[in-house]
Coordinates of C-alpha atoms in Angstrom, one line a residue:
Chain A
M1 CA 4.0 4.2 -17.9
Q2 CA 5.2 2.6 -14.7
V3 CA 5.8 4.7 -11.6
Y4 CA 7.5 3.4 -8.4
L5 CA 5.6 4.4 -5.3
P6 CA 8.1 5.2 -2.6
I7 CA 6.0 4.4 0.4
A8 CA 3.9 1.5 -1.0
E9 CA 7.3 0.2 -2.3
M10 CA 5.9 -1.1 -5.5
S11 CA 5.5 0.1 -9.1
V12 CA 2.1 0.9 -10.6
D13 CA 0.9 2.0 -14.0
A14 CA 0.6 5.8 -13.6
L15 CA -2.2 5.9 -16.3
L16 CA -4.3 3.4 -14.3
I17 CA -4.0 5.5 -11.1
L18 CA -4.8 8.7 -13.0
A19 CA -7.9 7.0 -14.5
L20 CA -8.9 5.7 -11.1
G21 CA -8.6 9.2 -9.7
G22 CA -10.6 10.5 -12.6
G23 CA -13.4 7.9 -12.3
V24 CA -13.7 8.5 -8.5
G25 CA -13.5 12.3 -9.1
F26 CA -16.3 12.0 -11.6
L27 CA -18.5 10.3 -9.1
S28 CA -17.6 12.7 -6.3
G29 CA -18.4 15.6 -8.6
L30 CA -21.7 14.0 -9.6
F31 CA -22.9 13.2 -6.1
G32 CA -21.1 15.9 -4.1
V33 CA -19.2 13.4 -1.9
G34 CA -15.5 13.0 -1.4
G35 CA -15.4 9.5 -2.9
G36 CA -13.0 8.0 -0.4
F37 CA -15.4 5.1 0.2
I38 CA -14.9 4.0 -3.4
M39 CA -11.2 5.0 -3.6
T40 CA -9.9 2.9 -0.7
P41 CA -11.4 -0.5 -2.0
L42 CA -10.3 0.3 -5.5
L43 CA -6.8 1.0 -4.4
I44 CA -6.7 -2.3 -2.4
L45 CA -8.1 -4.1 -5.5
V46 CA -5.2 -2.7 -7.6
G47 CA -2.8 -4.2 -5.1
I48 CA -1.8 -1.3 -2.9
P49 CA -1.3 -2.6 0.6
S50 CA -4.4 -1.6 2.7
P51 CA -2.5 0.6 5.3
V52 CA -1.2 2.7 2.4
A53 CA -4.6 2.7 0.6
V54 CA -6.4 3.9 3.7
A55 CA -3.9 6.6 4.6
T56 CA -3.4 7.9 1.1
S57 CA -7.1 7.9 0.4
A58 CA -7.7 10.2 3.4
N59 CA -5.0 12.5 2.0
Q60 CA -6.7 12.5 -1.4
T61 CA -10.1 13.0 0.1
M62 CA -8.8 16.1 1.8
G63 CA -7.6 17.6 -1.4
A64 CA -10.9 16.9 -3.1
S65 CA -12.9 18.4 -0.2
V66 CA -10.8 21.6 -0.1
S67 CA -12.2 22.6 -3.6
G68 CA -15.7 22.0 -2.4
L69 CA -15.2 23.9 0.9
I70 CA -13.8 26.9 -0.9
A71 CA -16.9 27.1 -3.1
H72 CA -19.3 26.7 -0.2
W73 CA -17.4 29.2 1.9
R74 CA -17.7 31.8 -0.7
R75 CA -21.5 31.3 -0.7
G76 CA -21.6 31.5 3.1
N77 CA -22.9 27.9 3.4
V78 CA -20.7 26.9 6.3
D79 CA -21.9 26.9 9.9
V80 CA -18.5 27.4 11.5
K81 CA -19.7 27.0 15.1
M82 CA -21.3 23.7 14.3
G83 CA -18.3 22.7 12.3
L84 CA -16.0 23.3 15.2
V85 CA -18.1 21.2 17.5
L86 CA -18.1 18.4 15.0
L87 CA -14.4 18.8 14.5
A88 CA -13.7 18.6 18.2
G89 CA -15.3 15.2 18.3
G90 CA -13.6 14.3 15.0
L91 CA -10.1 15.0 16.2
V92 CA -10.5 12.7 19.2
G93 CA -12.2 10.0 17.1
S94 CA -9.5 10.1 14.4
L95 CA -6.7 9.9 17.0
A96 CA -8.3 6.8 18.5
G97 CA -8.9 5.4 15.1
V98 CA -5.3 5.7 14.0
R99 CA -4.1 4.1 17.2
I100 CA -6.4 1.2 16.8
F101 CA -5.4 0.9 13.2
R102 CA -1.8 0.5 14.2
W103 CA -2.7 -2.2 16.7
L104 CA -4.8 -4.1 14.1
R105 CA -1.9 -3.9 11.7
A106 CA 0.5 -5.5 14.2
I107 CA -1.9 -8.4 14.9
G108 CA -2.6 -8.9 11.2
Q109 CA -6.3 -8.1 11.2
V110 CA -6.3 -4.8 9.4
D111 CA -7.7 -6.1 6.1
L112 CA -10.5 -7.9 7.8
V113 CA -11.5 -5.0 9.9
V114 CA -11.3 -2.5 7.0
S115 CA -13.5 -4.9 4.9
L116 CA -16.0 -5.4 7.8
F117 CA -16.4 -1.7 8.4
Y118 CA -17.0 -1.2 4.7
V119 CA -19.6 -3.9 4.5
V120 CA -21.5 -2.8 7.6
I121 CA -21.3 0.9 7.2
L122 CA -21.7 1.1 3.4
G123 CA -24.5 -1.5 3.5
T124 CA -26.5 0.3 6.1
V125 CA -26.0 3.8 4.7
G126 CA -26.6 2.6 1.1
G127 CA -29.7 0.8 2.1
L128 CA -31.1 3.8 4.0
M129 CA -30.3 6.1 1.1
V130 CA -32.1 4.0 -1.4
V131 CA -35.2 3.7 0.8
E132 CA -35.2 7.4 1.7
S133 CA -34.9 8.5 -1.9
A134 CA -37.6 6.1 -3.0
R135 CA -39.9 7.7 -0.3
A136 CA -38.9 11.2 -1.4
I137 CA -39.8 10.4 -5.0
L138 CA -43.2 9.0 -3.9
R139 CA -43.8 11.9 -1.6
R140 CA -43.2 14.3 -4.5
R141 CA -46.0 12.6 -6.3
H142 CA -48.4 12.7 -3.4
K143 CA -47.4 16.2 -2.2
V144 CA -47.2 15.5 1.5
R145 CA -46.0 18.4 3.6
Q146 CA -43.1 18.0 6.0
K147 CA -42.1 19.8 9.2
L148 CA -39.0 22.1 9.2
H149 CA -37.2 19.7 11.6
Q150 CA -38.2 17.4 14.4
H151 CA -37.1 17.8 18.0
L152 CA -35.5 14.6 19.2
W153 CA -34.8 13.6 22.8
M154 CA -31.1 14.2 22.5
H155 CA -31.4 17.8 21.5
G156 CA -32.5 18.4 25.1
L157 CA -29.2 17.2 26.7
P158 CA -27.2 19.7 28.7
L159 CA -24.6 22.1 27.2
K160 CA -27.0 23.8 24.9
L161 CA -25.7 26.2 22.3
R162 CA -27.2 28.5 19.8
F163 CA -26.2 27.7 16.2
R164 CA -27.3 30.8 14.3
A165 CA -26.4 29.7 10.8
S166 CA -28.3 26.4 11.3
R167 CA -31.2 28.0 13.1
L168 CA -30.8 25.5 16.0
Y169 CA -30.6 25.7 19.8
I170 CA -29.4 22.2 20.8
S171 CA -27.0 20.4 23.1
V172 CA -23.4 20.1 21.8
I173 CA -23.3 16.5 22.8
P174 CA -25.0 14.9 19.7
P175 CA -22.9 16.8 17.1
A176 CA -19.7 16.1 19.1
M177 CA -20.6 12.4 19.2
I178 CA -21.4 12.3 15.5
G179 CA -18.0 14.0 14.9
L180 CA -16.3 11.4 17.0
V181 CA -17.8 8.5 15.1
I182 CA -17.0 10.1 11.7
G183 CA -13.4 10.8 12.8
F184 CA -12.9 7.2 13.9
L185 CA -14.3 5.9 10.6
S186 CA -12.2 8.3 8.7
A187 CA -9.0 6.9 10.2
V188 CA -10.0 3.2 9.8
M189 CA -11.6 3.4 6.4
G190 CA -9.7 6.3 4.8
V191 CA -12.9 8.1 4.0
G192 CA -14.0 11.7 4.6
G193 CA -17.3 10.4 5.9
G194 CA -19.5 12.9 4.1
F195 CA -21.9 10.2 3.0
I196 CA -22.7 9.5 6.7
L197 CA -22.2 13.0 8.0
V198 CA -24.7 14.6 5.6
P199 CA -27.7 12.3 6.5
A200 CA -26.7 12.5 10.2
M201 CA -26.8 16.3 10.1
I202 CA -30.1 16.3 8.4
Y203 CA -32.0 13.6 10.3
L204 CA -30.3 13.6 13.7
L205 CA -29.4 17.2 14.2
G206 CA -32.2 18.7 12.0
M207 CA -29.9 21.1 10.2
P208 CA -31.3 23.0 7.2
T209 CA -30.0 21.4 3.9
G210 CA -28.5 24.7 2.7
V211 CA -25.6 24.6 5.2
V212 CA -25.3 20.8 5.5
I213 CA -22.8 20.2 2.6
G214 CA -20.6 23.2 3.4
T215 CA -20.4 22.4 7.1
S216 CA -19.8 18.7 6.4
L217 CA -16.9 19.7 4.1
F218 CA -15.5 21.9 6.8
Q219 CA -15.4 18.9 9.2
V220 CA -14.1 16.5 6.5
V221 CA -11.2 18.8 5.4
F222 CA -9.9 19.1 8.9
V223 CA -10.5 15.5 10.0
T224 CA -8.8 14.0 6.9
A225 CA -5.9 16.5 7.4
N226 CA -5.6 15.2 11.0
V227 CA -5.8 11.5 9.7
T228 CA -3.1 12.2 7.1
L229 CA -0.8 13.7 9.8
L230 CA -1.4 10.9 12.3
Q231 CA -1.1 8.1 9.7
A232 CA 2.2 9.7 8.5
I233 CA 3.5 9.8 12.1
E234 CA 2.2 6.5 13.5
N235 CA 2.1 4.2 10.4
H236 CA 4.4 5.9 7.8
S237 CA 1.8 4.9 5.3
V238 CA 0.9 8.1 3.4
D239 CA 2.3 7.9 -0.2
V240 CA 2.4 11.4 -1.6
V241 CA 3.3 10.2 -5.1
L242 CA 0.1 8.1 -5.1
A243 CA -1.9 10.9 -3.6
L244 CA -0.7 13.4 -6.2
L245 CA -1.5 11.1 -9.1
L246 CA -5.0 10.5 -7.6
M247 CA -5.7 14.2 -7.0
V248 CA -4.7 15.2 -10.6
G249 CA -7.2 12.6 -11.9
A250 CA -9.8 13.5 -9.4
V251 CA -9.7 17.3 -10.0
A252 CA -10.3 16.8 -13.7
G253 CA -12.9 14.1 -13.2
A254 CA -14.9 16.1 -10.6
Q255 CA -15.5 18.8 -13.2
F256 CA -17.3 16.5 -15.6
G257 CA -19.2 14.9 -12.8
A258 CA -20.4 18.3 -11.5
Q259 CA -21.6 19.2 -15.0
M260 CA -23.6 16.0 -15.2
G261 CA -24.9 16.3 -11.7
G262 CA -26.7 19.6 -12.5
R263 CA -29.1 17.6 -14.7
L264 CA -30.3 15.2 -12.0
R265 CA -32.9 15.8 -9.2
G266 CA -31.7 15.6 -5.6
E267 CA -33.7 12.5 -4.6
E268 CA -32.8 10.7 -7.9
M269 CA -29.2 11.5 -7.2
R270 CA -29.3 10.2 -3.7
G271 CA -31.0 7.0 -4.9
L272 CA -28.2 6.5 -7.5
L273 CA -25.5 7.2 -4.9
G274 CA -27.2 4.8 -2.5
M275 CA -27.1 2.0 -5.2
L276 CA -23.5 2.7 -5.8
V277 CA -22.7 2.5 -2.1
L278 CA -24.6 -0.8 -1.9
A279 CA -22.8 -2.2 -4.9
V280 CA -19.4 -1.5 -3.3
A281 CA -20.6 -3.1 0.0
T282 CA -21.9 -6.2 -1.8
Q283 CA -18.7 -6.7 -3.7
L284 CA -16.7 -6.5 -0.4
A285 CA -19.2 -8.8 1.4
V286 CA -18.8 -11.4 -1.4
D287 CA -15.1 -11.3 -1.0
L288 CA -15.3 -11.9 2.7
F289 CA -17.4 -15.1 2.2
R290 CA -15.6 -16.4 -0.9
V291 CA -12.9 -19.1 -0.4
P292 CA -9.7 -17.1 -0.8
E293 CA -7.3 -17.9 -3.7
Q294 CA -4.4 -17.8 -1.3
L295 CA -5.0 -19.3 2.0
Y296 CA -1.6 -18.0 3.3
T297 CA -0.4 -14.5 3.3
L298 CA 3.0 -12.9 3.9
G299 CA 3.4 -9.8 6.0
P300 CA 6.1 -7.8 7.7
L301 CA 6.7 -8.6 11.3
L302 CA 5.8 -5.4 13.2
Chain B
M1 CA 15.0 -1.1 -16.2
S2 CA 16.8 1.4 -14.1
G3 CA 18.1 3.9 -16.6
A4 CA 21.9 4.4 -16.7
R5 CA 23.7 1.7 -14.8
P6 CA 26.9 2.5 -13.1
R7 CA 29.6 0.5 -14.9
R8 CA 32.6 -0.8 -13.1
P9 CA 35.5 1.6 -13.3
L10 CA 38.0 0.8 -16.0
R11 CA 40.7 0.3 -13.4
L12 CA 38.8 -2.6 -11.8
R13 CA 38.1 -4.2 -15.2
L14 CA 41.7 -4.0 -16.1
R15 CA 42.6 -5.6 -12.8
G16 CA 40.3 -8.4 -13.6
L17 CA 41.8 -8.9 -17.0
A18 CA 45.3 -8.9 -15.5
A19 CA 44.3 -11.4 -12.9
A20 CA 42.9 -13.7 -15.7
L21 CA 46.2 -13.4 -17.6
L22 CA 48.2 -14.1 -14.6
A23 CA 46.1 -17.1 -13.7
G24 CA 46.5 -18.5 -17.2
L25 CA 50.2 -18.0 -17.0
A26 CA 50.5 -19.6 -13.6
A27 CA 48.5 -22.6 -14.8
W28 CA 50.7 -23.0 -17.8
L29 CA 53.9 -22.6 -15.9
A30 CA 52.9 -25.0 -13.2
A31 CA 51.5 -27.5 -15.7
A32 CA 49.4 -28.7 -12.9
P33 CA 45.6 -28.2 -12.1
A34 CA 45.3 -24.5 -11.5
R35 CA 44.4 -24.0 -7.9
A36 CA 45.0 -20.3 -7.6
Q37 CA 42.6 -18.9 -10.2
A38 CA 40.6 -21.8 -11.6
L39 CA 37.5 -19.6 -11.3
L40 CA 36.9 -16.0 -12.3
A41 CA 33.5 -14.3 -12.0
D42 CA 32.0 -10.8 -11.9
L43 CA 28.7 -9.0 -12.0
S44 CA 27.7 -6.4 -14.7
Q45 CA 27.2 -3.9 -11.8
N46 CA 27.8 -4.0 -8.1
Q47 CA 25.3 -1.1 -7.4
L48 CA 21.7 -1.2 -8.2
G49 CA 19.5 1.9 -7.7
I50 CA 15.8 1.7 -7.1
T51 CA 14.5 4.8 -8.9
T52 CA 11.0 6.1 -9.5
G53 CA 10.9 4.0 -12.8
F54 CA 12.2 0.8 -11.1
T55 CA 10.3 -2.3 -12.3
G56 CA 12.9 -4.9 -11.4
A57 CA 16.4 -5.7 -12.8
Q58 CA 18.4 -8.4 -14.5
L59 CA 22.0 -8.4 -13.6
L60 CA 24.6 -10.2 -15.8
L61 CA 26.9 -12.6 -14.0
F62 CA 29.8 -13.8 -16.1
G63 CA 33.1 -15.5 -15.7
A64 CA 35.5 -18.3 -16.7
I65 CA 36.7 -21.6 -15.4
E66 CA 39.9 -23.3 -16.0
G67 CA 40.1 -27.1 -16.1
G68 CA 36.4 -28.0 -16.2
G69 CA 33.9 -28.6 -13.5
D70 CA 30.4 -27.5 -12.5
I71 CA 29.4 -24.0 -11.3
L72 CA 26.8 -23.2 -8.6
V73 CA 25.7 -19.6 -8.0
V74 CA 23.9 -18.6 -4.8
A75 CA 22.5 -15.1 -4.5
R76 CA 21.3 -13.9 -1.1
G77 CA 19.5 -10.7 -0.2
P78 CA 19.5 -8.9 3.2
N79 CA 17.7 -10.8 6.0
H80 CA 14.3 -9.7 7.2
D81 CA 11.6 -10.7 9.7
I82 CA 8.3 -12.0 8.2
V83 CA 5.0 -13.4 9.4
V84 CA 3.0 -16.0 7.5
R85 CA -0.8 -16.0 8.3
R86 CA -3.3 -18.7 7.4
K87 CA -6.9 -17.7 6.8
A88 CA -9.6 -19.7 8.5
R89 CA -13.3 -19.6 8.3
V90 CA -15.0 -18.0 11.3
A91 CA -18.8 -17.6 11.2
G92 CA -18.7 -17.9 7.4
I93 CA -16.1 -15.3 6.7
W94 CA -12.4 -15.8 6.0
V95 CA -10.2 -14.2 8.6
N96 CA -6.5 -14.4 9.4
G97 CA -6.1 -17.2 11.9
L98 CA -2.9 -19.0 13.0
E99 CA 0.4 -17.4 12.2
A100 CA 4.1 -18.4 12.2
R101 CA 6.9 -15.9 12.6
Y102 CA 10.3 -16.1 10.9
R103 CA 13.2 -14.0 12.0
E104 CA 16.3 -13.2 10.0
I105 CA 15.5 -15.1 6.9
P106 CA 16.9 -14.1 3.5
S107 CA 14.6 -11.6 1.8
Y108 CA 16.0 -12.8 -1.6
Y109 CA 17.5 -16.2 -2.4
A110 CA 18.3 -17.7 -5.8
V111 CA 20.4 -20.7 -6.9
I112 CA 21.5 -21.1 -10.5
G113 CA 24.0 -23.7 -11.7
T114 CA 25.2 -26.0 -14.5
A115 CA 23.6 -28.9 -12.7
P116 CA 21.2 -29.5 -9.7
A117 CA 23.2 -29.0 -6.5
H118 CA 22.1 -32.3 -5.0
D119 CA 23.5 -34.2 -8.0
I120 CA 27.0 -32.8 -7.8
L121 CA 27.6 -32.2 -4.0
P122 CA 27.3 -34.6 -1.1
E123 CA 24.2 -33.8 1.0
D124 CA 26.1 -32.6 4.1
V125 CA 28.3 -30.2 2.1
R126 CA 25.3 -28.8 0.2
R127 CA 23.4 -28.1 3.4
R128 CA 26.4 -26.6 5.2
L129 CA 27.0 -24.2 2.3
G130 CA 23.3 -23.4 2.2
I131 CA 22.8 -24.3 -1.5
G132 CA 19.2 -24.9 -2.3
I133 CA 16.0 -23.5 -0.7
D134 CA 15.6 -26.6 1.4
S135 CA 18.9 -25.9 3.1
L136 CA 17.8 -22.4 4.3
P137 CA 17.3 -22.2 8.1
L138 CA 13.6 -21.2 8.0
L139 CA 12.9 -21.5 11.7
A140 CA 9.2 -21.0 12.5
R141 CA 8.0 -19.6 15.9
G142 CA 4.6 -18.8 17.2
P143 CA 1.2 -20.6 17.2
G144 CA 1.6 -22.1 13.7
A145 CA 5.2 -23.2 14.2
A146 CA 4.4 -26.9 14.5
D147 CA 2.6 -27.0 11.2
P148 CA 5.1 -27.4 8.2
G149 CA 2.4 -25.9 6.0
F150 CA 3.5 -22.4 7.0
T151 CA 7.1 -22.9 5.9
E152 CA 5.9 -24.5 2.6
A153 CA 3.6 -21.5 2.0
L154 CA 6.4 -19.1 2.8
V155 CA 8.6 -20.7 0.1
T156 CA 5.7 -20.9 -2.4
L157 CA 4.7 -17.3 -1.9
K158 CA 8.3 -16.1 -2.1
R159 CA 8.8 -18.1 -5.3
T160 CA 5.7 -16.6 -7.0
E161 CA 6.9 -13.2 -6.1
G162 CA 10.3 -14.0 -7.8
L163 CA 12.1 -13.6 -4.5
Y164 CA 13.1 -17.2 -4.1
G165 CA 14.2 -19.3 -7.0
E166 CA 16.1 -22.5 -8.0
N167 CA 17.4 -22.6 -11.6
E168 CA 14.7 -20.2 -12.8
V169 CA 17.0 -18.6 -15.3
E170 CA 19.3 -20.1 -18.0
F171 CA 22.9 -20.9 -17.3
A172 CA 25.2 -20.7 -20.3
L173 CA 28.5 -22.5 -20.3
L174 CA 30.5 -21.9 -23.5
A175 CA 33.2 -24.5 -24.6
G176 CA 33.3 -25.6 -20.9
R177 CA 35.1 -22.5 -20.0
L178 CA 33.2 -19.2 -20.3
F179 CA 29.9 -18.9 -18.4
Q180 CA 27.2 -16.4 -18.2
T181 CA 23.8 -16.2 -16.4
R182 CA 21.5 -13.6 -14.9
I183 CA 20.4 -12.6 -11.4
A184 CA 16.7 -11.6 -11.7
L185 CA 15.5 -9.1 -9.1
P186 CA 11.8 -8.3 -9.0
D187 CA 10.5 -4.8 -8.2
T188 CA 9.8 -5.8 -4.6
V189 CA 13.4 -6.4 -3.7
L190 CA 14.6 -5.0 -0.4
T191 CA 17.4 -2.5 -0.2
G192 CA 20.6 -3.5 1.4
R193 CA 23.7 -5.7 0.8
Y194 CA 23.3 -8.7 -1.4
M195 CA 26.0 -11.5 -1.6
I196 CA 26.5 -13.6 -4.7
E197 CA 28.6 -16.7 -4.2
V198 CA 30.0 -18.5 -7.2
H199 CA 31.2 -22.0 -6.4
L200 CA 33.4 -24.2 -8.6
V201 CA 32.6 -27.9 -8.0
R202 CA 34.8 -30.8 -9.0
D203 CA 34.6 -34.4 -7.9
R204 CA 31.7 -33.7 -5.5
A205 CA 33.7 -31.0 -3.7
V206 CA 33.8 -27.2 -3.8
V207 CA 37.3 -26.3 -5.0
Q208 CA 37.0 -22.6 -5.2
T209 CA 34.5 -19.8 -4.2
V210 CA 34.3 -16.3 -5.4
T211 CA 32.1 -13.9 -3.5
L212 CA 30.6 -10.8 -5.2
P213 CA 28.9 -8.1 -3.2
L214 CA 25.9 -6.1 -4.6
T215 CA 24.4 -3.1 -3.0
V216 CA 20.7 -2.3 -3.7
R217 CA 19.6 1.2 -2.6
R218 CA 17.0 3.8 -3.2
E219 CA 18.0 6.6 -5.6
G220 CA 16.5 9.8 -6.8
L221 CA 13.3 11.5 -5.8
G222 CA 11.6 8.3 -4.5
A223 CA 14.6 7.7 -2.1
E224 CA 14.4 11.3 -0.8
I225 CA 10.6 10.9 -0.2
W226 CA 11.0 7.6 1.6
R227 CA 13.8 8.9 3.8
F228 CA 12.0 12.1 4.6
A229 CA 8.8 10.2 5.5
R230 CA 10.8 8.1 8.1
E231 CA 13.1 10.8 9.5
F232 CA 10.9 13.8 9.5
E233 CA 7.5 12.2 9.9
L234 CA 5.8 15.3 11.3
L235 CA 7.1 17.5 8.5
Y236 CA 6.2 14.9 5.9
G237 CA 2.6 14.7 7.2
L238 CA 2.3 18.5 7.2
G239 CA 3.7 18.5 3.6
A240 CA 1.2 15.9 2.5
I241 CA -1.6 18.1 4.0
L242 CA -0.2 21.2 2.3
L243 CA 0.1 19.4 -1.0
A244 CA -3.6 18.2 -0.9
A245 CA -4.8 21.7 0.1
L246 CA -2.8 23.2 -2.7
A247 CA -4.2 20.7 -5.2
G248 CA -7.7 21.4 -4.0
W249 CA -7.2 25.2 -4.2
L250 CA -5.7 25.0 -7.7
G251 CA -8.6 22.8 -8.8
S252 CA -11.1 25.4 -7.5
I253 CA -9.3 28.2 -9.3
L254 CA -8.9 26.3 -12.6
F255 CA -12.6 25.3 -12.7
R256 CA -14.2 28.2 -11.0
R257 CA -18.0 27.9 -11.5

């Protein structure tokens, strides 16, 4: 069944988009991530112009994250104070990101930059995840004890605040900076950024794992909402028809994923997610180096 | 296909018929080559709506000629500005390098005829009337302007998208008098005013031209969404957020664990 996307200005097979949303939703339910980092490249692969893919994927990620946030909020797993500090950075970062995105689009380098960001960020994060989970699996066998959290130099910076829910007394500068970077990536890549935010909160801020997912979802929901709004205003590239189709698929897919996810151990799951992230990065890297089928491309003059 | 097509009102069709009869009568009375109405042509529709189910359209162009000759049909879409970019290898990866910019070029262009235009028209006439892709004023500007490869690529890419074409569809001429062909519009056509010129060619000269307008516009829900996204960008953005929040909330209710 063909559906004409009003903003992308092209027709797509509705069933294909539903299946895509379902598949990504399944993975996001399985691994507890938003799935934006798989969604954007897949949408581009299907032929959706990258500005629309990035903006709509942010919109879709927001919808997927709202469900998760509600669930974690009920259980009291959200450190609101920490979330607000992250968000403050995130709003500034996403504003800068959308502006830069617009400029890149005008000079015709948006596809390249989106791909490069994906390759570098996903490659690094995926690699780290695989290594870390392998270590964790080994550690489980050898029963080595770990400290609650380590104190890093940056925790001693000025503007210290007490984060009761996270049992931390640290400077607000590191979380605000992390929020800023995630906000920027969210605007340029159309991701929620949970897959970077979660490890950053654990390893850089030393937050207890119980509140990490909930707090990260808090930041993701509001930053992707901000990205959606800014992309709609600056680039006119949010396609609500596409977003709705993706969300319907994703909501259903996420439930199956979550059921499957219950059967896997945490470190095994992180290892699998790491491999998935690496696979996406490798695919995009290969595309960057391969001789393009079309040497010339047409684009609107902005 | 785009659902129910608006048909031409009966009044107009009758007027066309009356014109045809009058032309025949005039020709018969004068007993001379019919100059007034040697060519009649019309489109199956003069409005095309892009709806949510739009996957492209085939418009029927039909008509009649009196006294023989060749027919050339030129269809032009609204002008637009476009940029052609060439990828180049930088440090091993392929990036967009040189570009050429084109302003005010037809977004859609198709020629269909009973014979190739350069066989039946003198070259200067053909170029002046803009019949044939090579007669389009595709003026390149910018860093790549000096390289003819950009303009070639522009034409090739437009052709593969079905937006430029030369004799891509059949042209049927029955008994040397009645003709019929199709104007093929892909799903990527721009909205706006299209002009379809039908030329009657005799003895290497255009003896008569009929111009048929066609309006392509967005219709239905998709049109409303597009317009809303442009005119009320803030509200549209807030709406998109609300929609996502609602979908997420519904999801969490439906599958409460």
